[in-house]
Coordinates of C-alpha atoms in Angstrom, one line a residue:
M4 CA 2.1 -21.1 7.5
T5 CA 1.2 -18.5 10.1
S6 CA -2.5 -17.6 10.3
H7 CA -3.5 -14.7 8.0
K8 CA -5.3 -13.2 11.0
A9 CA -2.0 -12.4 12.6
I10 CA -0.9 -10.3 9.6
V11 CA -4.1 -8.5 8.6
S12 CA -7.5 -7.7 10.1
G13 CA -10.8 -6.0 9.5
I14 CA -12.9 -6.0 6.3
S15 CA -9.9 -5.1 4.1
G16 CA -8.0 -8.0 5.6
R17 CA -10.8 -10.5 4.9
Y18 CA -11.0 -9.4 1.3
A19 CA -7.2 -9.4 0.9
V20 CA -7.0 -12.9 2.4
A21 CA -9.7 -14.2 0.0
L22 CA -8.0 -12.7 -3.0
F23 CA -4.5 -13.9 -1.8
D24 CA -5.7 -17.4 -1.3
L25 CA -7.5 -17.5 -4.6
A26 CA -4.4 -16.0 -6.4
I27 CA -2.2 -18.8 -4.9
E28 CA -4.7 -21.5 -5.8
E29 CA -4.9 -20.2 -9.4
K30 CA -1.2 -19.6 -9.6
A31 CA -1.8 -15.9 -10.4
L32 CA -0.1 -14.3 -7.5
D33 CA 2.4 -12.2 -9.7
A34 CA -0.4 -11.1 -12.0
V35 CA -2.6 -10.0 -9.1
E36 CA 0.3 -8.2 -7.5
S37 CA 1.1 -6.3 -10.7
D38 CA -2.6 -5.4 -11.1
L39 CA -3.0 -4.1 -7.5
S40 CA 0.3 -2.1 -7.8
K41 CA -1.1 -0.6 -11.0
L42 CA -4.5 0.2 -9.3
K43 CA -2.7 1.8 -6.3
A44 CA -0.7 4.1 -8.7
M45 CA -3.9 4.9 -10.6
M46 CA -5.7 5.8 -7.4
E47 CA -2.8 8.1 -6.3
D48 CA -2.8 9.8 -9.7
S49 CA -6.6 10.2 -10.3
A50 CA -9.0 12.2 -8.2
D51 CA -11.9 10.9 -10.3
L52 CA -10.9 7.2 -9.5
R53 CA -10.6 8.1 -5.8
D54 CA -14.0 9.6 -5.9
L55 CA -15.5 6.6 -7.7
V56 CA -14.1 4.3 -5.1
S57 CA -14.9 6.3 -2.0
S58 CA -18.0 8.5 -2.7
P59 CA -21.3 7.2 -1.4
L60 CA -23.0 9.4 -4.0
F61 CA -22.3 6.7 -6.7
S62 CA -24.8 3.9 -6.8
R63 CA -23.7 0.3 -6.6
E64 CA -24.3 -0.1 -10.3
Q65 CA -22.4 3.1 -11.2
Q66 CA -19.4 1.9 -9.1
S67 CA -19.6 -1.6 -10.6
K68 CA -19.7 -0.2 -14.2
G69 CA -17.0 2.4 -13.4
I70 CA -14.5 0.1 -11.7
I71 CA -15.0 -2.7 -14.3
G72 CA -14.4 -0.1 -17.1
V73 CA -11.2 1.0 -15.3
A74 CA -10.1 -2.6 -15.0
Q75 CA -10.7 -3.3 -18.7
A76 CA -9.0 -0.1 -19.8
A77 CA -6.0 -1.0 -17.7
K78 CA -6.0 -4.6 -19.0
L79 CA -6.1 -6.1 -15.5
N80 CA -6.2 -9.8 -15.0
A81 CA -9.7 -11.5 -15.1
M82 CA -9.3 -12.5 -11.4
T83 CA -8.6 -8.9 -10.4
E84 CA -11.5 -7.6 -12.5
K85 CA -13.9 -10.1 -10.8
F86 CA -12.5 -9.2 -7.4
L87 CA -13.2 -5.5 -8.1
G88 CA -16.7 -6.4 -9.2
V89 CA -17.3 -8.2 -5.9
L90 CA -16.1 -5.2 -3.9
A91 CA -18.4 -3.0 -5.9
A92 CA -21.3 -5.3 -5.6
N93 CA -20.8 -5.5 -1.8
R94 CA -20.4 -1.7 -1.5
R95 CA -16.8 -2.2 -0.3
L96 CA -14.9 -0.3 -2.9
G97 CA -14.1 2.3 -0.2
A98 CA -11.9 -0.3 1.4
L99 CA -9.9 -0.9 -1.8
G100 CA -6.8 1.1 -0.7
A101 CA -6.7 -0.7 2.7
T102 CA -7.3 -4.1 0.9
I103 CA -4.3 -3.4 -1.4
S104 CA -2.2 -2.7 1.6
S105 CA -3.3 -5.8 3.4
F106 CA -2.6 -7.9 0.3
E107 CA 0.9 -6.4 0.1
K108 CA 1.5 -7.4 3.8
L109 CA 0.3 -11.0 3.0
L110 CA 2.5 -11.1 0.0
A111 CA 5.6 -9.9 1.9
H112 CA 5.0 -12.4 4.6
H113 CA 4.5 -15.2 2.0
R114 CA 7.9 -14.2 0.5
G115 CA 9.7 -13.9 3.8
E116 CA 10.1 -10.1 3.4
V117 CA 9.7 -7.4 5.9
R118 CA 7.8 -4.3 4.8
A119 CA 9.2 -0.9 5.6
E120 CA 7.2 2.3 5.3
V121 CA 9.5 5.1 4.1
V122 CA 8.3 8.7 4.0
S123 CA 10.6 11.3 2.4
A124 CA 10.4 15.0 1.7
R125 CA 10.9 14.3 -2.0
K126 CA 10.4 11.3 -4.2
L127 CA 13.4 8.9 -3.9
T128 CA 15.2 7.8 -7.0
K129 CA 15.5 4.1 -7.9
K130 CA 19.2 4.2 -6.8
Q131 CA 18.3 5.8 -3.4
L132 CA 15.6 3.2 -2.9
G133 CA 18.0 0.4 -3.8
D134 CA 20.6 1.7 -1.4
L135 CA 18.1 2.1 1.4
E136 CA 16.8 -1.4 0.8
K137 CA 20.3 -2.9 1.1
K138 CA 20.9 -0.9 4.3
L139 CA 17.6 -2.0 5.8
K140 CA 18.3 -5.6 4.9
L141 CA 21.6 -5.5 6.8
A142 CA 19.9 -3.9 9.8
V143 CA 16.8 -6.2 9.9
G144 CA 18.4 -9.4 8.6
H145 CA 15.6 -10.1 6.1
D146 CA 14.6 -9.0 2.6
V147 CA 12.8 -5.7 2.8
A148 CA 10.0 -4.5 0.6
I149 CA 9.7 -0.7 0.7
D150 CA 6.5 1.3 0.6
A151 CA 7.7 4.8 -0.3
S152 CA 5.6 7.9 -0.1
V153 CA 6.2 11.6 -0.1
D154 CA 5.3 14.2 2.6
E155 CA 6.7 17.6 1.7
T156 CA 6.0 18.9 5.2
L157 CA 9.1 16.9 6.4
L158 CA 11.2 19.6 4.6
G159 CA 14.1 17.2 4.3
G160 CA 15.3 13.7 5.4
L161 CA 13.0 10.8 5.9
T162 CA 11.2 8.5 8.3
V163 CA 11.4 4.8 8.2
Q164 CA 9.1 2.3 10.0
V165 CA 9.8 -1.4 10.1
G166 CA 7.3 -3.2 12.2
S167 CA 7.1 -1.4 15.5
R168 CA 10.5 0.3 15.1
M169 CA 10.6 3.8 13.7
V170 CA 13.5 6.0 12.8
D171 CA 12.6 9.7 12.3
D172 CA 15.5 11.5 10.6
S173 CA 13.4 14.3 9.1
L174 CA 14.4 17.9 9.2
K175 CA 10.9 18.9 10.5
T176 CA 11.4 16.7 13.6
K177 CA 14.8 18.1 14.2
L178 CA 13.5 21.6 14.0
D179 CA 10.6 20.8 16.3
N180 CA 13.0 19.3 18.8
L181 CA 15.2 22.4 18.6
A182 CA 12.2 24.6 19.2
I183 CA 11.3 22.6 22.3
A184 CA 14.9 22.8 23.5
M185 CA 14.9 26.6 22.9
K186 CA 11.7 27.1 25.0
G187 CA 13.5 25.6 27.9
V188 CA 16.4 28.2 27.6
Q189 CA 14.1 31.2 28.0

């Protein structure tokens, strides 16, 4: 297997590798993946959770109690709960979002998938995501796992990044390019 260092780096990468290796060893990869996906969604939806994770105003103990409470309320796997406790004890909860992203990269590599970051002006439907996934699989030649996000400033269209390749088909970019072209006409 390729070294994990080639896929992820930094503090978040080290924590993700530790969790990933432990999840494989304990045969809990699917459970941890589900937990981290749940946590990621919870962080996107809750400003209070984002504050708990990132604010230096909370003490180590407050962060530990808070994140363990969240884990228990969400009925997360015991391994994930302990992992969150370790992050809190080491004052690394601020790296949770990046650690989840690093874990997703490791998981995609483990499964032979390529990750694609898709940013659209509006939330894509399941059918749209499925169609996009099929088209990207044909273009890339591998299974593709999509990380979808929304950026309303795009106005319309979307941007897709797979590895170092990026396709920007957003209305905002088209309008910006038109504005640049129009300046040359004056």
